[in-house]
Short mmCIF file of C-alpha atoms in Angstrom, two decimals:
data_model
loop_
_atom_site.label_atom_id
_atom_site.label_comp_id
_atom_site.label_asym_id
_atom_site.label_seq_id
_atom_site.Cartn_x
_atom_site.Cartn_y
_atom_site.Cartn_z
CA MET A 1 -17.04 6.45 11.55
CA PRO A 2 -19.74 3.63 10.63
CA GLY A 3 -17.72 3.00 7.40
CA ARG A 4 -14.66 2.28 9.42
CA LEU A 5 -16.16 -0.14 11.73
CA LEU A 6 -17.68 -2.07 8.99
CA LEU A 7 -14.34 -2.37 7.25
CA GLN A 8 -12.78 -3.73 10.33
CA LEU A 9 -15.39 -6.42 10.64
CA LEU A 10 -14.87 -7.39 7.17
CA MET A 11 -11.12 -7.47 7.54
CA ASN A 12 -11.72 -9.86 10.72
CA PHE A 13 -13.79 -12.06 8.56
CA LEU A 14 -11.32 -12.12 5.86
CA THR A 15 -8.60 -13.07 8.32
CA TYR A 16 -11.05 -15.74 9.74
CA VAL A 17 -11.64 -16.98 6.01
CA SER A 18 -7.77 -16.84 5.36
CA GLU A 19 -6.99 -19.04 8.36
CA GLY A 20 -9.06 -21.91 7.16
CA ARG A 21 -11.72 -22.06 10.01
CA HIS A 22 -14.63 -21.39 7.16
CA LEU A 23 -14.33 -24.52 5.34
CA ALA A 24 -16.34 -26.90 7.72
CA LYS A 25 -19.00 -24.10 7.95
CA MET A 26 -19.35 -23.06 4.48
CA GLY A 27 -19.82 -24.96 1.39
CA ARG A 28 -17.28 -24.07 -1.84
CA ALA A 29 -19.83 -22.64 -3.84
CA ARG A 30 -21.22 -20.13 -1.24
CA TYR A 31 -17.42 -19.54 -0.26
CA GLY A 32 -16.63 -17.87 -3.80
CA ARG A 33 -19.91 -15.68 -3.76
CA ARG A 34 -19.08 -14.33 -0.23
CA ILE A 35 -15.60 -13.60 -0.97
CA LEU A 36 -16.87 -11.66 -3.81
CA ALA A 37 -19.20 -9.87 -1.90
CA LEU A 38 -17.01 -8.94 0.67
CA PHE A 39 -14.29 -7.71 -1.69
CA LEU A 40 -17.10 -5.36 -3.19
CA CYS A 41 -18.20 -4.22 0.26
CA MET A 42 -14.67 -3.20 0.90
CA HIS A 43 -14.16 -1.19 -2.09
CA VAL A 44 -17.47 0.57 -1.65
CA VAL A 45 -16.36 1.38 1.85
CA GLU A 46 -12.96 2.52 0.95
CA MET A 47 -14.31 4.65 -1.72
CA ALA A 48 -16.97 6.26 0.65
CA GLU A 49 -14.14 7.00 3.13
CA THR A 50 -11.46 8.46 0.68
CA HIS A 51 -13.87 10.63 -1.13
CA ASP A 52 -14.06 13.53 1.45
CA VAL A 53 -10.34 14.21 1.73
CA ASP A 54 -8.72 16.46 -1.10
CA GLY A 55 -6.04 15.32 -3.42
CA THR A 56 -2.63 16.49 -2.44
CA GLU A 57 1.04 16.42 -3.79
CA VAL A 58 3.45 14.24 -1.90
CA LEU A 59 6.95 13.86 -1.86
CA VAL A 60 8.51 10.78 -0.92
CA LYS A 61 12.14 10.33 -0.31
CA THR A 62 13.94 6.90 -0.14
CA LYS A 63 17.48 5.73 0.47
CA THR A 64 18.81 2.40 -0.29
CA GLY A 65 21.32 0.98 1.95
CA THR A 66 24.84 0.57 1.39
CA TYR A 67 25.56 -3.09 1.98
CA ILE A 68 26.39 -5.52 -0.76
CA GLY A 69 23.18 -6.84 -2.23
CA SER A 70 20.90 -4.14 -0.69
CA GLY A 71 19.80 -2.64 -4.29
CA THR A 72 16.75 -4.14 -6.43
CA ASP A 73 15.56 -4.10 -9.80
CA SER A 74 12.03 -4.85 -8.65
CA LYS A 75 9.19 -2.32 -8.56
CA VAL A 76 8.74 -0.40 -5.41
CA TYR A 77 5.34 0.47 -3.89
CA ILE A 78 3.89 2.85 -1.21
CA ARG A 79 0.66 3.30 0.75
CA LEU A 80 -0.16 5.97 3.23
CA HIS A 81 -2.55 5.95 6.25
CA ASP A 82 -3.79 9.19 7.94
CA ASP A 83 -5.19 9.53 11.40
CA GLN A 84 -8.62 9.77 10.13
CA GLY A 85 -8.90 6.21 8.53
CA HIS A 86 -7.93 7.46 5.14
CA GLN A 87 -5.84 5.42 3.07
CA SER A 88 -3.97 6.24 -0.21
CA ARG A 89 -4.11 4.02 -3.37
CA VAL A 90 -1.16 2.04 -3.99
CA LEU A 91 1.32 4.45 -5.63
CA ARG A 92 4.53 3.33 -7.51
CA LEU A 93 7.92 4.84 -6.78
CA GLY A 94 10.43 5.08 -9.41
CA VAL A 95 11.22 6.74 -12.71
CA TRP A 96 11.02 4.46 -15.45
CA TRP A 97 14.08 5.51 -17.19
CA LYS A 98 16.51 5.28 -13.86
CA ASN A 99 17.84 2.48 -11.70
CA ASP A 100 16.47 4.15 -8.64
CA PHE A 101 16.83 1.44 -5.89
CA GLU A 102 20.06 0.60 -6.33
CA ARG A 103 22.91 0.35 -3.50
CA GLY A 104 23.49 3.80 -1.85
CA ARG A 105 20.73 5.52 -3.96
CA ILE A 106 18.75 8.20 -2.72
CA GLY A 107 15.44 8.87 -4.56
CA GLU A 108 12.98 11.62 -4.55
CA TYR A 109 9.36 11.10 -5.99
CA ARG A 110 6.46 13.60 -6.39
CA LEU A 111 3.16 12.07 -6.35
CA GLN A 112 0.10 13.79 -7.44
CA ASP A 113 -3.57 13.75 -6.04
CA VAL A 114 -3.05 11.48 -3.06
CA LYS A 115 -6.06 11.57 -0.82
CA VAL A 116 -4.64 11.40 2.67
CA ALA A 117 -4.37 14.06 5.28
CA ALA A 118 -2.03 15.20 7.73
CA PRO A 119 -0.95 13.66 10.08
CA ILE A 120 0.37 10.53 8.17
CA LEU A 121 0.29 7.41 11.01
CA GLN A 122 1.66 4.72 8.87
CA LEU A 123 3.54 4.20 5.67
CA GLU A 124 3.70 0.78 3.77
CA LEU A 125 6.53 0.27 1.46
CA TRP A 126 6.88 -3.02 -0.27
CA ARG A 127 8.66 -4.21 -3.41
CA ASP A 128 6.93 -6.82 -5.87
CA ASN A 129 8.48 -10.19 -6.88
CA SER A 130 9.30 -9.38 -10.48
CA HIS A 131 12.96 -10.07 -9.25
CA PRO A 132 12.92 -12.54 -6.70
CA GLU A 133 16.64 -12.96 -6.39
CA ASP A 134 16.92 -9.22 -5.13
CA ASP A 135 16.88 -8.37 -1.70
CA TRP A 136 16.26 -4.43 -1.13
CA TYR A 137 17.34 -2.84 1.87
CA CYS A 138 15.56 0.53 2.63
CA ASP A 139 17.79 2.40 4.77
CA SER A 140 15.11 5.23 5.27
CA ALA A 141 11.84 6.67 3.95
CA SER A 142 10.36 9.99 4.56
CA VAL A 143 6.81 11.70 3.42
CA GLN A 144 6.16 15.19 3.05
CA LEU A 145 2.77 16.50 2.36
CA ASN A 146 2.44 19.33 0.00
CA PRO A 147 6.16 19.94 -0.58
CA ASP A 148 7.18 23.43 -1.76
#
């Protein structure tokens, strides 16, 4: 639990920094060092919290909407969060030789060694900006741990 508290404090500080309130109180040279230190601390806390969860297989299903312009050629990513504060690494969805996220398509993706436990409380799903002209409408997404 102390790791989760530390992570929350670090996230609050990063929010403070991103809103620009730090500039009057901190010199530019110290600013870069502090952000780097925070970045390293966050990763140490994240690593400490995720190592006590065994990797599991996850089945993710997505359905792209049927509206005109719903599909994308961008890369699509997912991150899962469980009720114990663990989060998975960023996981890329898609099959390299398929147009997975085109209009009306249903995709199934088996992901290995995902370090989360049941129940899943939050799912982050996004696309990158490799095709900025695309809009992607995800009609539905589901996650199943340890599928048969």
